[in-house]
Tab-separated table of C-alpha atoms in Angstrom:
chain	number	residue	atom	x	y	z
A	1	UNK	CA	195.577	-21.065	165.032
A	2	UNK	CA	195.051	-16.931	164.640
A	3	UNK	CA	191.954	-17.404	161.857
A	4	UNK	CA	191.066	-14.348	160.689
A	5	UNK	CA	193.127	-11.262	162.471
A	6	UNK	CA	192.410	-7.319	162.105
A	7	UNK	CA	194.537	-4.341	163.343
A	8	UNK	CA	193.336	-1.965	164.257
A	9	UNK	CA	190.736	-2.948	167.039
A	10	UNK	CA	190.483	0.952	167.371
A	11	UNK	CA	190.421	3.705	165.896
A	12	UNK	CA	189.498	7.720	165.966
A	13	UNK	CA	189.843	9.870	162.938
A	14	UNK	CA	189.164	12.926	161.862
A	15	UNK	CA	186.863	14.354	159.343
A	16	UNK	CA	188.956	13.878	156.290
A	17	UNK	CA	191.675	11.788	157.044
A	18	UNK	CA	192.841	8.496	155.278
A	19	UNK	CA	193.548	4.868	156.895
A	20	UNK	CA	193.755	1.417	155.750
A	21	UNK	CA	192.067	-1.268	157.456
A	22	UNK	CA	194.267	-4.531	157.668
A	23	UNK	CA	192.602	-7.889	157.458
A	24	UNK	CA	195.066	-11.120	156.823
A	25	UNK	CA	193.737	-15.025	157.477
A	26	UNK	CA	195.541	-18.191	157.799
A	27	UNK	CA	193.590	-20.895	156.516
A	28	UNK	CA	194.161	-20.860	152.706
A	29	UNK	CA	190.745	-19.520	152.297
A	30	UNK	CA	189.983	-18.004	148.505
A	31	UNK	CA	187.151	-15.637	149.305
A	32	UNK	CA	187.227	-12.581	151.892
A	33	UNK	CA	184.914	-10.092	152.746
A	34	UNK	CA	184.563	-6.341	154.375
A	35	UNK	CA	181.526	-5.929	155.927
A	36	UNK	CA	180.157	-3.082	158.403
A	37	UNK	CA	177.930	-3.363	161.093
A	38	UNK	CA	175.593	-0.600	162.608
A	39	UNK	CA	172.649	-0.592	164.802
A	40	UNK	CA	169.196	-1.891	163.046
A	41	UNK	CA	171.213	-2.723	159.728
A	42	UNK	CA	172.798	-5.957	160.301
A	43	UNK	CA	175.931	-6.848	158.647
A	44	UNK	CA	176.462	-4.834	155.087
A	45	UNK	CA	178.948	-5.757	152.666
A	46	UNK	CA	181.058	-2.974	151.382
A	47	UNK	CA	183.756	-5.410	149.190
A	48	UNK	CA	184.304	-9.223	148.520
A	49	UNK	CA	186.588	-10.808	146.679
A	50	UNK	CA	186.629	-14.389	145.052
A	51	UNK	CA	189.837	-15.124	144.653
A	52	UNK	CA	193.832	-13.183	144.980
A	53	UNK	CA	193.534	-10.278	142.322
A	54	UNK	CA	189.966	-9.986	142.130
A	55	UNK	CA	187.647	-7.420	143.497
A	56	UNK	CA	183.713	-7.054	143.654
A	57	UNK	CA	181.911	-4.177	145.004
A	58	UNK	CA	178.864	-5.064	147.669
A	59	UNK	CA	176.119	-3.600	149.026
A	60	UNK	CA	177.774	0.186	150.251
A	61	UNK	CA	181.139	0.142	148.629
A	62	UNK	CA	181.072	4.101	148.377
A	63	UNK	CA	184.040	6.031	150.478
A	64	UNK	CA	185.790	2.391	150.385
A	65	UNK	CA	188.782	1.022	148.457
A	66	UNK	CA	190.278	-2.549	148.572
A	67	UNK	CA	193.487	-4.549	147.488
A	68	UNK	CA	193.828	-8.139	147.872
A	69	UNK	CA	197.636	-7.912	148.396
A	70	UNK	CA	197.234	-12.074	148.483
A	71	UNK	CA	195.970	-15.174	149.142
A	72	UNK	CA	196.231	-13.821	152.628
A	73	UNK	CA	195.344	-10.219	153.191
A	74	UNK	CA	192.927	-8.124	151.997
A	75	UNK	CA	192.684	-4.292	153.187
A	76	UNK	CA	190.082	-1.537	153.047
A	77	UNK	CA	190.736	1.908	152.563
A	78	UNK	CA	189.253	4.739	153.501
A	79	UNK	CA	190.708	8.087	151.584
A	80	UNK	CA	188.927	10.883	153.290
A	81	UNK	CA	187.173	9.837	156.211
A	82	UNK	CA	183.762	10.781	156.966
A	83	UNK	CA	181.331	10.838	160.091
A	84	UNK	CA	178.909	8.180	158.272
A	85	UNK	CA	181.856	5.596	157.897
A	86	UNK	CA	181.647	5.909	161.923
A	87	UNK	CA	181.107	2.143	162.322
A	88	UNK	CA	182.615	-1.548	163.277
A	89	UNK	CA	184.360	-3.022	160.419
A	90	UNK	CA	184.724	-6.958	160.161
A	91	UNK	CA	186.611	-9.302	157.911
A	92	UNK	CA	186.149	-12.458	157.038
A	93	UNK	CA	187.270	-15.230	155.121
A	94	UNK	CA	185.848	-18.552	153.502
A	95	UNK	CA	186.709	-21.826	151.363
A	96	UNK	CA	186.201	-20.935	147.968
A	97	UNK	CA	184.854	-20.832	144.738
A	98	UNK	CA	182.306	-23.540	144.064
A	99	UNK	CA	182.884	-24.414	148.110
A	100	UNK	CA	179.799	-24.035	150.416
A	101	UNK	CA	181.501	-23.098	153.289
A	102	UNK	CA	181.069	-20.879	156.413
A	103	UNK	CA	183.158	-17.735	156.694
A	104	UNK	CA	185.000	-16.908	159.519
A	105	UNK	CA	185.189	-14.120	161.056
A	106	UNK	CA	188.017	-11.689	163.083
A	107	UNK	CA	187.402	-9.672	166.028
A	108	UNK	CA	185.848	-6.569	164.288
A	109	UNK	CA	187.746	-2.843	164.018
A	110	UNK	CA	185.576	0.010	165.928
A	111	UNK	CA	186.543	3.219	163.919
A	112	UNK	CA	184.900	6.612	165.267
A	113	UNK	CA	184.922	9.607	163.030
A	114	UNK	CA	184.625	13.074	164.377
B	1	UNK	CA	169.675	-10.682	144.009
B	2	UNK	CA	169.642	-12.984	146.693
B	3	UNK	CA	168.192	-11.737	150.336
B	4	UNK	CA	167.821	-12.714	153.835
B	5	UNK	CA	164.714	-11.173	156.045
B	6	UNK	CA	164.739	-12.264	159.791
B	7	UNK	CA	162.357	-11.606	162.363
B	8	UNK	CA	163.535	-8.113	164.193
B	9	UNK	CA	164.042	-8.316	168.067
B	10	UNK	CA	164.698	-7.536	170.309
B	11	UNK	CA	163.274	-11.017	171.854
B	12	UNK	CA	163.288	-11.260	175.365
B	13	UNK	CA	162.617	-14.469	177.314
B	14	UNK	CA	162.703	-15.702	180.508
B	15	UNK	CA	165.331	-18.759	181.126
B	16	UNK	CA	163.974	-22.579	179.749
B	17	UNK	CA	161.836	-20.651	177.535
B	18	UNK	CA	161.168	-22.012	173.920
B	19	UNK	CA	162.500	-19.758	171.354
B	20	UNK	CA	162.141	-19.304	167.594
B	21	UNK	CA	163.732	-16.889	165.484
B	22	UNK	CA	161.907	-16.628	162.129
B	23	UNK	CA	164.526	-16.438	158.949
B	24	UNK	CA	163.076	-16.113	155.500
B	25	UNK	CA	165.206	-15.902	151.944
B	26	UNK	CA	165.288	-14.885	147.763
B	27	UNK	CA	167.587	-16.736	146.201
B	28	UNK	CA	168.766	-18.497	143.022
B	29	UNK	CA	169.483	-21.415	142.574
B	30	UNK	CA	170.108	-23.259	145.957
B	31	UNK	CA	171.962	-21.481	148.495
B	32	UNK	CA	173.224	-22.718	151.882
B	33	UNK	CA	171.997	-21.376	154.932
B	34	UNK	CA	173.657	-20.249	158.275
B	35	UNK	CA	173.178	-19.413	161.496
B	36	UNK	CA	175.792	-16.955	163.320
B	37	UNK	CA	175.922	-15.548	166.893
B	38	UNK	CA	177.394	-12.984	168.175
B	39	UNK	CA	178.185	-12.298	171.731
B	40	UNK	CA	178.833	-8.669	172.999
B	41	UNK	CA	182.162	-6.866	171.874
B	42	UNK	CA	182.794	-10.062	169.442
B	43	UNK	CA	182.597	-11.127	166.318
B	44	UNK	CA	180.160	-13.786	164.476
B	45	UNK	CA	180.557	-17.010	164.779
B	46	UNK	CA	178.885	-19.876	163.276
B	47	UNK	CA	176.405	-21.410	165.226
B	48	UNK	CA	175.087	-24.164	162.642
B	49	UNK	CA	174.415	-24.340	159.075
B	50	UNK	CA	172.484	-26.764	155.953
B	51	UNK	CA	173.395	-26.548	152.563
B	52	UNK	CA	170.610	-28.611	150.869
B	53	UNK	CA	166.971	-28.954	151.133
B	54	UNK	CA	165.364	-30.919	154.398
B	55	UNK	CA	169.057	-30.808	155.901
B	56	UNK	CA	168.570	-30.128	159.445
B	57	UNK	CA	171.812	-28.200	161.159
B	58	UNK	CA	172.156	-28.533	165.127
B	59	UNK	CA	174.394	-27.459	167.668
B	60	UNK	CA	174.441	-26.234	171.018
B	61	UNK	CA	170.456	-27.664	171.627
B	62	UNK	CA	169.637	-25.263	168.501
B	63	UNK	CA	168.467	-26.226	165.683
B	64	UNK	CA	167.121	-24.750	162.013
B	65	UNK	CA	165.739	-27.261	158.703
B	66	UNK	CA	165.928	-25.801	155.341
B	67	UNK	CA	162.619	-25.721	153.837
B	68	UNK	CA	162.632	-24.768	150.347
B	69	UNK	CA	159.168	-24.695	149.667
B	70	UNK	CA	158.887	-22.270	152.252
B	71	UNK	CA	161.818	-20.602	151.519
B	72	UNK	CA	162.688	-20.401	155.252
B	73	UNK	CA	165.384	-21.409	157.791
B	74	UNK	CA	164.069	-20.826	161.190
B	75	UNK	CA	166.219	-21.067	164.161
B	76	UNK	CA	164.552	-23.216	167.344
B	77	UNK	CA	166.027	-23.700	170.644
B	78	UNK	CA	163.733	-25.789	173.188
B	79	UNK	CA	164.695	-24.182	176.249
B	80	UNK	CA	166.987	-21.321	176.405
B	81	UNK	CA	169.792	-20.338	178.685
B	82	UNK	CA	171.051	-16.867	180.342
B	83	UNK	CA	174.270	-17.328	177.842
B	84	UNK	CA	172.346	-17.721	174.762
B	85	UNK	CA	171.693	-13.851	175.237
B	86	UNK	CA	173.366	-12.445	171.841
B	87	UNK	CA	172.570	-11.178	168.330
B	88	UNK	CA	171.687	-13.980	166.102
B	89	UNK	CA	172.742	-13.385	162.214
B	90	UNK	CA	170.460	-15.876	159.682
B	91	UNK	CA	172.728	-15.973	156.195
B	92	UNK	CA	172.608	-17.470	152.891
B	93	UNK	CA	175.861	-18.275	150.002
B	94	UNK	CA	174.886	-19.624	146.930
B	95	UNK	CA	177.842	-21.343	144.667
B	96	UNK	CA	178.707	-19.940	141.323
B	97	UNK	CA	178.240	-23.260	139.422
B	98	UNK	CA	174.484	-22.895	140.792
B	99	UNK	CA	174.361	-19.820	138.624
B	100	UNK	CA	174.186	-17.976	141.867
B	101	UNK	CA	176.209	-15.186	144.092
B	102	UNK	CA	179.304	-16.399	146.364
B	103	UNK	CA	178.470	-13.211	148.302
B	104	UNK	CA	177.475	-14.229	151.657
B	105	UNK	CA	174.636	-11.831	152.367
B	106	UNK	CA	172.836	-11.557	155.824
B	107	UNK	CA	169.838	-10.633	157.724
B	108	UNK	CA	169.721	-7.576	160.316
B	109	UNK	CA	170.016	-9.485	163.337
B	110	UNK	CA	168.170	-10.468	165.908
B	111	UNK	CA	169.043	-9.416	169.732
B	112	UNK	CA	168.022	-12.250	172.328
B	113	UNK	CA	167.846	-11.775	176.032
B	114	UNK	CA	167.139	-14.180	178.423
B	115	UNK	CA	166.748	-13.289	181.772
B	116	UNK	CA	166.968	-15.843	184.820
């Protein structure tokens, strides 16, 4: 039972570059999230989304894009990378709309920007 | 829009210690609350939860009630262990048809250490 995996667990970029972040869960879940985590701030959302085909912006979506290719994946996208996005990314994934239930989380990606 | 304010840390404690981890929230409607951990170099997992007033969530000796008229969700543990040291995440979701946010927003975190 995988749960909730992300590639890549690393990452360096440079100052301008592009990448996509790839998030995909098993568990039928409707609702997945991009969050980042730095020191003193806790856990920030950047993008959620509800349901396949629908997007909502968060707390810091700026620099980000998203696509929920499915049910089962969900990636974020950063077009031209910049030292502030330096950072850990983590998705995760829970039951649904109108569902109180916990999300679940993957393993986290740690992307450095120089 | 809904918020989650948790006592900062770090907290450091000696091991069988009592600890309490203060969790306070804004919200509409009536959210369910969580507690996630996270040990170093992973990521969060749930620790325990409630999702209506007076419920008490447990689990591994900890333990948090949701008090509405206090609006708070504090996290207890009665005597605390070397490998309870991690970051502990409070966090509230609120349901749509409770005119409220799916967005599951959190807290900053609090880092425990407990030293033998």
């Amino acid at each position: 039972n995988a749960g909730v995996t992300q590639t890549p667990k690393f990452q360096v970029l440079k100052t301008g570059q592009s990448m996509t972040l790839q998030c995909a869960q098993d568990m039928n879940h409707n609702s997945m999230y991009w969050y980042r985590q730095d020191p003193g701030m806790g856990l920030r959302l950047i993008y959620y989304s509800a349901s396949e085909g629908t997007t909502d912006k968060g707390e810091v979506p700026n620099g980000y894009n998203v696509s929920r290719l499915n049910k089962r994946e969900f990636s974020l996208r950063l077009e031209s990378a910049a030292p502030s996005q330096t950072s850990v990314y983590f998705c995760a994934s829970s039951g649904g709309t109108g569902e109180i239930t916990e999300a679940f989380f993957g393993q986290g990606t740690r992307l450095t920007v120089v | 829009g809904n918020s989650v304010t948790q006592m900062e840390g770090p907290v450091t404690l000696s091991e069988e210690a009592f600890l309490t981890i203060n969790c306070t929230y804004t919200a509409t409607g009536y959210p369910s609350l969580f507690w996630y951990v996270q040990y170093p170099g992973e990521g969060l997992q749930l620790l325990l939860k409630a999702t209506k007033a007076d419920d008490k969530g447990s689990n591994k000796g900890f333990e948090a009630t949701y008090r509405k008229e206090t609006t708070s969700f504090h996290l207890e543990k009665g005597s605390v262990q070397v490998s309870d040291s991690a970051v502990y995440f409070c966090a509230l979701r609120g349901g749509i048809s409770q005119g409220g946010s799916e967005k599951l927003v959190f807290g900053k975190g609090t880092k425990l250490t407990v030293n033998p």
